[in-house]
Amino acid sequence: MAAARPALPSSPTSLLLARSISAPDLATLLVTAGAYSLVRAFDALTERRLVQQSLSRKVVHVLSGVFFMASWPLFSNSTGARFFAAVVPFLNCARLLTYGLGFYSDEALVKSVTREGKREELLRGPLYYVIVLLIIVLVFWRDSPIGIISLSMMSGGDGFADIVGRRFGSLKLPFNDKKSWVGSAAMFISGFLLSALMLSYFSWLGYIQVSWDQAIGKLVLVALAATAVECIPVTDVVDDNISVPLATMLVAFLLFGNTAH
Ligand SMILES: C/C(=C\COP(=O)(O)O)CCC[C@H](C)CCC[C@H](C)CCCC(C)C
Ligand SMILES: Nc1ccn([C@@H]2O[C@H](COP(=O)(O)OP(=O)(O)O)[C@@H](O)[C@H]2O)c(=O)n1
């Protein structure tokens, strides 16, 4: 059952704007602008050396997924709303391909979302990330816990694993010297908490119903599975931005099905 879409503000300007473009177009425009602004903001912070480039990348990694998911209620209740939402990751896919392949240059984008400042990096982690966003919106959208949990694990879990592990992860994993116990713990805790938070958010808005007496235990198992996949040494073969959401989708599907009970 879908909740009533929050009404647009009733000021004359916003009513005029709302009349000139339909609500789904307005949401698409707003969220697309938000994505562009997020990258630009971290470019400015990196440029001014207020944020390290490696931290900038990870914060953009966390915030873009979380803010994108949080924006989903802005889109209408129409059956086609997910396609309007999908325009945002689609445009960012095109952007990453355009600049990653060198057709045009965008130093701001490269500096805020790559490790070493090379445009080719846009075609790996960032591109996989945005493709996964596109798939989650089209396949699962806001009325399935699977997409919500998968996006939470990829953006929040994997993001904080890096942020915390890079800074405090001196004690490495015995089977993967590139990853640490602290980083994996951060992955589990942040992925679990963000998933629970976002499930509450969409449940509160009426898009899903959650039976917390069962959901908490299932969420622990999903977070454990995602953490296990993130820490095994397959990053050279499969990027975390592919392996973590795929593993989460599988386990969440097995445990939750398509409802959050
Ligand atoms: C830096 C990113 C991924 C790299 O991950 P990793 O390899 O370090 O693990 C994220 C790239 C984000 C992309 C440039 C912009 C995506 C925007 C998103 C589709 C919509 C966000 C909207 C919201 C309102 C800010
Ligand atoms: N479980 C983890 C994950 C990352 N990390 C730290 O974060 C750094 C980057 O992690 P990563 O290779 O997963 O980064 P991305 O591939 O997600 O960009 C690692 O080199 C570690 O220093 C960690 O200590 N423990």
mmCIF file of C-alpha atoms and ligand atoms in Angstrom:
data_model
loop_
_atom_site.group_PDB
_atom_site.id
_atom_site.type_symbol
_atom_site.label_atom_id
_atom_site.label_comp_id
_atom_site.label_asym_id
_atom_site.label_seq_id
_atom_site.Cartn_x
_atom_site.Cartn_y
_atom_site.Cartn_z
ATOM 1 C CA MET A 1 0.000 0.000 0.000
ATOM 2 C CA ALA A 2 1.595 3.326 -0.985
ATOM 3 C CA ALA A 3 1.427 6.351 1.317
ATOM 4 C CA ALA A 4 -0.044 9.627 0.111
ATOM 5 C CA ARG A 5 2.775 11.592 -1.534
ATOM 6 C CA PRO A 6 3.751 14.619 0.564
ATOM 7 C CA ALA A 7 1.997 17.654 -0.940
ATOM 8 C CA LEU A 8 4.211 20.286 -2.557
ATOM 9 C CA PRO A 9 4.417 23.627 -0.643
ATOM 10 C CA SER A 10 1.419 25.809 -1.514
ATOM 11 C CA SER A 11 3.349 29.047 -2.133
ATOM 12 C CA PRO A 12 2.427 30.761 -5.475
ATOM 13 C CA THR A 13 5.897 30.183 -6.903
ATOM 14 C CA SER A 14 5.963 26.489 -6.126
ATOM 15 C CA LEU A 15 2.379 26.025 -7.364
ATOM 16 C CA LEU A 16 3.300 27.780 -10.622
ATOM 17 C CA LEU A 17 6.422 25.652 -10.912
ATOM 18 C CA ALA A 18 4.451 22.526 -10.102
ATOM 19 C CA ARG A 19 1.905 23.393 -12.801
ATOM 20 C CA SER A 20 4.601 24.019 -15.415
ATOM 21 C CA ILE A 21 6.287 20.619 -14.837
ATOM 22 C CA SER A 22 4.732 17.522 -13.388
ATOM 23 C CA ALA A 23 5.723 16.465 -9.877
ATOM 24 C CA PRO A 24 7.824 13.462 -11.022
ATOM 25 C CA ASP A 25 9.854 15.784 -13.344
ATOM 26 C CA LEU A 26 10.322 18.222 -10.481
ATOM 27 C CA ALA A 27 11.591 15.467 -8.198
ATOM 28 C CA THR A 28 13.939 14.220 -10.921
ATOM 29 C CA LEU A 29 15.268 17.724 -11.461
ATOM 30 C CA LEU A 30 15.728 18.355 -7.737
ATOM 31 C CA VAL A 31 17.504 15.047 -7.066
ATOM 32 C CA THR A 32 19.701 15.373 -10.142
ATOM 33 C CA ALA A 33 20.691 18.839 -8.983
ATOM 34 C CA GLY A 34 21.372 17.401 -5.541
ATOM 35 C CA ALA A 35 23.707 14.791 -6.992
ATOM 36 C CA TYR A 36 25.625 17.422 -8.947
ATOM 37 C CA SER A 37 25.825 19.712 -5.903
ATOM 38 C CA LEU A 38 27.109 16.918 -3.664
ATOM 39 C CA VAL A 39 30.018 16.201 -5.992
ATOM 40 C CA ARG A 40 30.753 19.901 -6.467
ATOM 41 C CA ALA A 41 30.699 20.485 -2.702
ATOM 42 C CA PHE A 42 33.293 17.797 -2.059
ATOM 43 C CA ASP A 43 35.396 19.029 -4.936
ATOM 44 C CA ALA A 44 35.491 22.427 -3.257
ATOM 45 C CA LEU A 45 36.373 20.875 0.096
ATOM 46 C CA THR A 46 39.093 18.730 -1.486
ATOM 47 C CA GLU A 47 40.384 21.669 -3.519
ATOM 48 C CA ARG A 48 40.731 23.732 -0.349
ATOM 49 C CA ARG A 49 42.396 20.720 1.354
ATOM 50 C CA LEU A 50 39.663 20.758 3.978
ATOM 51 C CA VAL A 51 38.989 17.079 3.205
ATOM 52 C CA GLN A 52 41.481 14.432 2.027
ATOM 53 C CA GLN A 53 40.735 13.008 -1.408
ATOM 54 C CA SER A 54 40.415 9.433 -0.078
ATOM 55 C CA LEU A 55 37.955 10.622 2.588
ATOM 56 C CA SER A 56 36.062 12.769 0.080
ATOM 57 C CA ARG A 57 35.482 9.736 -2.132
ATOM 58 C CA LYS A 58 34.117 7.672 0.720
ATOM 59 C CA VAL A 59 31.903 10.394 2.113
ATOM 60 C CA VAL A 60 30.425 10.890 -1.369
ATOM 61 C CA HIS A 61 30.077 7.100 -1.502
ATOM 62 C CA VAL A 62 28.052 7.116 1.739
ATOM 63 C CA LEU A 63 26.019 10.288 1.231
ATOM 64 C CA SER A 64 25.026 9.775 -2.409
ATOM 65 C CA GLY A 65 23.413 6.404 -1.663
ATOM 66 C CA VAL A 66 21.754 7.515 1.567
ATOM 67 C CA PHE A 67 20.464 10.834 0.205
ATOM 68 C CA PHE A 68 19.294 9.202 -3.014
ATOM 69 C CA MET A 69 17.331 6.579 -1.071
ATOM 70 C CA ALA A 70 15.940 9.256 1.254
ATOM 71 C CA SER A 71 14.710 11.217 -1.792
ATOM 72 C CA TRP A 72 12.524 8.385 -3.115
ATOM 73 C CA PRO A 73 9.337 9.617 -1.348
ATOM 74 C CA LEU A 74 9.626 12.857 -3.356
ATOM 75 C CA PHE A 75 8.561 10.908 -6.427
ATOM 76 C CA SER A 76 4.868 10.396 -7.041
ATOM 77 C CA ASN A 77 2.818 7.309 -6.270
ATOM 78 C CA SER A 78 2.410 6.594 -9.983
ATOM 79 C CA THR A 79 3.543 3.196 -11.263
ATOM 80 C CA GLY A 80 6.078 4.999 -13.427
ATOM 81 C CA ALA A 81 7.665 6.936 -10.552
ATOM 82 C CA ARG A 82 10.608 4.537 -10.292
ATOM 83 C CA PHE A 83 11.516 5.353 -13.878
ATOM 84 C CA PHE A 84 11.659 9.044 -13.075
ATOM 85 C CA ALA A 85 13.865 8.215 -10.098
ATOM 86 C CA ALA A 86 16.027 5.975 -12.312
ATOM 87 C CA VAL A 87 16.813 8.970 -14.529
ATOM 88 C CA VAL A 88 19.131 10.261 -11.784
ATOM 89 C CA PRO A 89 21.543 7.284 -11.647
ATOM 90 C CA PHE A 90 21.188 6.910 -15.416
ATOM 91 C CA LEU A 91 22.391 10.469 -15.992
ATOM 92 C CA ASN A 92 25.260 9.867 -13.571
ATOM 93 C CA CYS A 93 26.184 6.669 -15.425
ATOM 94 C CA ALA A 94 26.333 8.676 -18.622
ATOM 95 C CA ARG A 95 28.361 11.353 -16.837
ATOM 96 C CA LEU A 96 30.892 8.866 -15.474
ATOM 97 C CA LEU A 97 31.225 7.174 -18.876
ATOM 98 C CA THR A 98 31.603 10.486 -20.719
ATOM 99 C CA TYR A 99 34.352 11.769 -18.425
ATOM 100 C CA GLY A 100 35.894 8.355 -17.687
ATOM 101 C CA LEU A 101 36.355 7.639 -21.399
ATOM 102 C CA GLY A 102 37.829 11.104 -21.899
ATOM 103 C CA PHE A 103 35.226 12.581 -24.246
ATOM 104 C CA TYR A 104 35.183 15.599 -21.949
ATOM 105 C CA SER A 105 37.011 16.466 -18.719
ATOM 106 C CA ASP A 106 35.586 17.311 -15.312
ATOM 107 C CA GLU A 107 38.389 17.751 -12.806
ATOM 108 C CA ALA A 108 35.903 18.371 -10.011
ATOM 109 C CA LEU A 109 34.271 14.996 -10.530
ATOM 110 C CA VAL A 110 37.600 13.191 -10.838
ATOM 111 C CA LYS A 111 39.031 14.794 -7.712
ATOM 112 C CA SER A 112 35.994 14.160 -5.524
ATOM 113 C CA VAL A 113 35.310 10.530 -6.404
ATOM 114 C CA THR A 114 38.642 8.925 -7.351
ATOM 115 C CA ARG A 115 41.555 7.705 -5.231
ATOM 116 C CA GLU A 116 44.429 8.875 -7.409
ATOM 117 C CA GLY A 117 42.828 11.580 -9.533
ATOM 118 C CA LYS A 118 42.825 9.510 -12.738
ATOM 119 C CA ARG A 119 39.727 9.790 -14.966
ATOM 120 C CA GLU A 120 39.891 6.042 -15.770
ATOM 121 C CA GLU A 121 39.006 5.345 -12.130
ATOM 122 C CA LEU A 122 35.536 6.745 -12.836
ATOM 123 C CA LEU A 123 34.862 3.616 -14.916
ATOM 124 C CA ARG A 124 35.342 1.256 -11.982
ATOM 125 C CA GLY A 125 34.039 1.769 -8.413
ATOM 126 C CA PRO A 126 31.940 4.882 -9.078
ATOM 127 C CA LEU A 127 30.400 3.461 -12.262
ATOM 128 C CA TYR A 128 29.626 0.082 -10.666
ATOM 129 C CA TYR A 129 28.096 1.945 -7.715
ATOM 130 C CA VAL A 130 25.773 4.017 -9.874
ATOM 131 C CA ILE A 131 24.782 1.020 -12.026
ATOM 132 C CA VAL A 132 23.785 -0.800 -8.829
ATOM 133 C CA LEU A 133 21.705 2.237 -7.808
ATOM 134 C CA LEU A 134 19.979 2.092 -11.189
ATOM 135 C CA ILE A 135 19.239 -1.632 -10.829
ATOM 136 C CA ILE A 136 17.968 -1.275 -7.257
ATOM 137 C CA VAL A 137 15.564 1.515 -8.238
ATOM 138 C CA LEU A 138 14.226 -0.338 -11.277
ATOM 139 C CA VAL A 139 14.010 -3.817 -9.761
ATOM 140 C CA PHE A 140 13.165 -3.213 -6.098
ATOM 141 C CA TRP A 141 12.240 0.505 -5.641
ATOM 142 C CA ARG A 142 10.858 1.774 -2.302
ATOM 143 C CA ASP A 143 8.302 -0.936 -1.603
ATOM 144 C CA SER A 144 10.766 -3.791 -1.127
ATOM 145 C CA PRO A 145 13.156 -4.242 1.818
ATOM 146 C CA ILE A 146 15.685 -5.944 -0.477
ATOM 147 C CA GLY A 147 16.674 -2.808 -2.356
ATOM 148 C CA ILE A 148 16.624 -0.655 0.777
ATOM 149 C CA ILE A 149 18.894 -3.061 2.670
ATOM 150 C CA SER A 150 21.202 -3.662 -0.321
ATOM 151 C CA LEU A 151 21.714 0.056 -0.877
ATOM 152 C CA SER A 152 22.280 0.595 2.848
ATOM 153 C CA MET A 153 24.975 -2.091 2.966
ATOM 154 C CA MET A 154 26.713 -0.790 -0.162
ATOM 155 C CA SER A 155 26.620 2.910 0.723
ATOM 156 C CA GLY A 156 26.695 2.932 4.519
ATOM 157 C CA GLY A 157 28.359 -0.385 5.328
ATOM 158 C CA ASP A 158 31.105 -0.465 2.708
ATOM 159 C CA GLY A 159 31.612 3.276 3.031
ATOM 160 C CA PHE A 160 32.226 3.250 6.779
ATOM 161 C CA ALA A 161 34.358 0.089 6.518
ATOM 162 C CA ASP A 162 36.810 2.148 4.496
ATOM 163 C CA ILE A 163 36.550 5.361 6.545
ATOM 164 C CA VAL A 164 37.015 3.587 9.881
ATOM 165 C CA GLY A 165 39.274 0.776 8.699
ATOM 166 C CA ARG A 166 41.700 3.085 6.907
ATOM 167 C CA ARG A 167 42.093 5.168 10.048
ATOM 168 C CA PHE A 168 41.958 2.626 12.866
ATOM 169 C CA GLY A 169 42.438 -0.739 11.162
ATOM 170 C CA SER A 170 45.950 -1.699 12.297
ATOM 171 C CA LEU A 171 44.962 -5.274 13.201
ATOM 172 C CA LYS A 172 44.488 -6.921 9.809
ATOM 173 C CA LEU A 173 42.341 -9.933 9.019
ATOM 174 C CA PRO A 174 44.327 -13.216 8.949
ATOM 175 C CA PHE A 175 42.992 -14.102 5.497
ATOM 176 C CA ASN A 176 43.092 -10.621 3.970
ATOM 177 C CA ASP A 177 45.900 -8.233 4.908
ATOM 178 C CA LYS A 178 44.154 -5.390 3.040
ATOM 179 C CA LYS A 179 41.202 -5.442 5.403
ATOM 180 C CA SER A 180 41.011 -5.112 9.203
ATOM 181 C CA TRP A 181 38.850 -6.344 12.070
ATOM 182 C CA VAL A 182 37.868 -2.770 12.918
ATOM 183 C CA GLY A 183 36.921 -2.030 9.328
ATOM 184 C CA SER A 184 34.787 -5.158 9.113
ATOM 185 C CA ALA A 185 33.142 -4.351 12.437
ATOM 186 C CA ALA A 186 32.376 -0.868 11.111
ATOM 187 C CA MET A 187 30.906 -2.439 7.985
ATOM 188 C CA PHE A 188 28.618 -4.698 10.027
ATOM 189 C CA ILE A 189 27.493 -2.066 12.524
ATOM 190 C CA SER A 190 26.937 0.799 10.062
ATOM 191 C CA GLY A 191 25.292 -1.452 7.487
ATOM 192 C CA PHE A 192 22.948 -2.921 10.103
ATOM 193 C CA LEU A 193 22.065 0.445 11.648
ATOM 194 C CA LEU A 194 21.532 2.225 8.319
ATOM 195 C CA SER A 195 19.390 -0.655 7.049
ATOM 196 C CA ALA A 196 17.245 -0.534 10.204
ATOM 197 C CA LEU A 197 17.000 3.263 9.944
ATOM 198 C CA MET A 198 15.950 3.217 6.287
ATOM 199 C CA LEU A 199 13.471 0.373 6.856
ATOM 200 C CA SER A 200 11.951 2.482 9.647
ATOM 201 C CA TYR A 201 11.871 5.527 7.349
ATOM 202 C CA PHE A 202 9.999 3.750 4.555
ATOM 203 C CA SER A 203 7.786 1.932 7.040
ATOM 204 C CA TRP A 204 6.880 5.238 8.725
ATOM 205 C CA LEU A 205 5.938 6.674 5.329
ATOM 206 C CA GLY A 206 3.755 3.642 4.650
ATOM 207 C CA TYR A 207 5.680 2.101 1.741
ATOM 208 C CA ILE A 208 6.550 -1.102 3.600
ATOM 209 C CA GLN A 209 5.442 -2.837 6.796
ATOM 210 C CA VAL A 210 8.115 -4.194 9.146
ATOM 211 C CA SER A 211 7.640 -6.866 11.823
ATOM 212 C CA TRP A 212 10.590 -5.867 13.980
ATOM 213 C CA ASP A 213 10.415 -8.965 16.196
ATOM 214 C CA GLN A 214 11.580 -10.981 13.178
ATOM 215 C CA ALA A 215 13.249 -8.291 11.081
ATOM 216 C CA ILE A 216 16.054 -7.516 13.564
ATOM 217 C CA GLY A 217 17.388 -11.092 13.580
ATOM 218 C CA LYS A 218 17.155 -11.325 9.804
ATOM 219 C CA LEU A 219 18.923 -7.984 9.426
ATOM 220 C CA VAL A 220 21.784 -9.241 11.624
ATOM 221 C CA LEU A 221 22.224 -12.242 9.327
ATOM 222 C CA VAL A 222 22.118 -10.087 6.197
ATOM 223 C CA ALA A 223 24.702 -7.680 7.662
ATOM 224 C CA LEU A 224 26.946 -10.624 8.618
ATOM 225 C CA ALA A 225 26.740 -12.004 5.085
ATOM 226 C CA ALA A 226 27.506 -8.609 3.537
ATOM 227 C CA THR A 227 30.446 -8.131 5.907
ATOM 228 C CA ALA A 228 31.807 -11.584 5.116
ATOM 229 C CA VAL A 229 31.662 -10.917 1.388
ATOM 230 C CA GLU A 230 33.261 -7.480 1.814
ATOM 231 C CA CYS A 231 36.264 -8.820 3.690
ATOM 232 C CA ILE A 232 37.133 -11.844 1.551
ATOM 233 C CA PRO A 233 40.043 -11.080 -0.819
ATOM 234 C CA VAL A 234 38.119 -10.954 -4.100
ATOM 235 C CA THR A 235 38.288 -7.159 -4.600
ATOM 236 C CA ASP A 236 40.855 -7.679 -7.360
ATOM 237 C CA VAL A 237 38.332 -9.849 -9.200
ATOM 238 C CA VAL A 238 34.956 -8.394 -8.216
ATOM 239 C CA ASP A 239 34.559 -4.831 -6.936
ATOM 240 C CA ASP A 240 32.948 -4.405 -3.491
ATOM 241 C CA ASN A 241 30.288 -2.261 -5.145
ATOM 242 C CA ILE A 242 29.157 -5.371 -7.000
ATOM 243 C CA SER A 243 29.842 -8.204 -4.544
ATOM 244 C CA VAL A 244 28.354 -6.519 -1.440
ATOM 245 C CA PRO A 245 24.972 -5.521 -2.930
ATOM 246 C CA LEU A 246 24.636 -8.812 -4.817
ATOM 247 C CA ALA A 247 25.293 -10.858 -1.677
ATOM 248 C CA THR A 248 22.908 -8.647 0.279
ATOM 249 C CA MET A 249 20.172 -9.010 -2.343
ATOM 250 C CA LEU A 250 20.484 -12.803 -2.257
ATOM 251 C CA VAL A 251 20.432 -13.180 1.527
ATOM 252 C CA ALA A 252 17.766 -10.502 1.995
ATOM 253 C CA PHE A 253 15.598 -12.232 -0.617
ATOM 254 C CA LEU A 254 16.017 -15.613 1.119
ATOM 255 C CA LEU A 255 15.217 -14.170 4.547
ATOM 256 C CA PHE A 256 12.734 -11.398 3.806
ATOM 257 C CA GLY A 257 11.255 -12.382 0.463
ATOM 258 C CA ASN A 258 9.716 -9.241 -0.935
ATOM 259 C CA THR A 259 8.154 -8.120 2.368
ATOM 260 C CA ALA A 260 9.864 -6.861 5.495
ATOM 261 C CA HIS A 261 8.173 -9.347 7.792
HETATM 262 C C1 LIG B 1 32.509 7.627 -4.971
HETATM 263 C C2 LIG B 1 31.442 6.670 -5.284
HETATM 264 C C3 LIG B 1 31.690 5.370 -5.479
HETATM 265 C C4 LIG B 1 33.043 4.773 -5.353
HETATM 266 O O1 LIG B 1 32.978 3.759 -4.404
HETATM 267 P P1 LIG B 1 34.325 2.992 -3.985
HETATM 268 O O2 LIG B 1 34.963 2.493 -5.245
HETATM 269 O O3 LIG B 1 35.160 3.993 -3.273
HETATM 270 O O4 LIG B 1 33.867 1.886 -3.110
HETATM 271 C C5 LIG B 1 30.058 7.208 -5.452
HETATM 272 C C6 LIG B 1 29.902 7.912 -6.829
HETATM 273 C C7 LIG B 1 28.695 8.816 -6.776
HETATM 274 C C8 LIG B 1 28.340 9.434 -8.136
HETATM 275 C C9 LIG B 1 29.445 10.249 -8.714
HETATM 276 C C10 LIG B 1 27.091 10.305 -7.972
HETATM 277 C C11 LIG B 1 25.861 9.415 -7.676
HETATM 278 C C12 LIG B 1 24.645 10.299 -7.408
HETATM 279 C C13 LIG B 1 23.388 9.473 -7.143
HETATM 280 C C14 LIG B 1 22.988 8.662 -8.350
HETATM 281 C C15 LIG B 1 22.236 10.379 -6.752
HETATM 282 C C16 LIG B 1 22.511 11.140 -5.449
HETATM 283 C C17 LIG B 1 21.361 12.100 -5.171
HETATM 284 C C18 LIG B 1 21.403 12.723 -3.774
HETATM 285 C C19 LIG B 1 20.234 13.658 -3.593
HETATM 286 C C20 LIG B 1 22.725 13.415 -3.485
HETATM 287 N N1 LIG B 2 36.823 -4.328 6.054
HETATM 288 C C1 LIG B 2 37.665 -3.307 5.743
HETATM 289 C C2 LIG B 2 37.456 -2.504 4.592
HETATM 290 C C3 LIG B 2 38.346 -1.474 4.310
HETATM 291 N N2 LIG B 2 39.385 -1.231 5.157
HETATM 292 C C4 LIG B 2 40.349 -0.130 4.895
HETATM 293 O O1 LIG B 2 39.857 0.718 3.863
HETATM 294 C C5 LIG B 2 40.744 0.668 2.725
HETATM 295 C C6 LIG B 2 39.960 0.701 1.442
HETATM 296 O O2 LIG B 2 39.025 -0.364 1.491
HETATM 297 P P1 LIG B 2 38.442 -0.937 0.109
HETATM 298 O O3 LIG B 2 39.551 -1.547 -0.662
HETATM 299 O O4 LIG B 2 37.261 -1.784 0.444
HETATM 300 O O5 LIG B 2 38.004 0.402 -0.615
HETATM 301 P P2 LIG B 2 36.997 0.446 -1.826
HETATM 302 O O6 LIG B 2 37.351 -0.668 -2.769
HETATM 303 O O7 LIG B 2 35.624 0.246 -1.191
HETATM 304 O O8 LIG B 2 37.193 1.811 -2.387
HETATM 305 C C7 LIG B 2 41.510 -0.634 2.889
HETATM 306 O O9 LIG B 2 42.744 -0.580 2.204
HETATM 307 C C8 LIG B 2 41.683 -0.691 4.398
HETATM 308 O O10 LIG B 2 42.724 0.187 4.802
HETATM 309 C C9 LIG B 2 39.581 -2.009 6.306
HETATM 310 O O11 LIG B 2 40.529 -1.776 7.059
HETATM 311 N N3 LIG B 2 38.712 -3.035 6.572
#
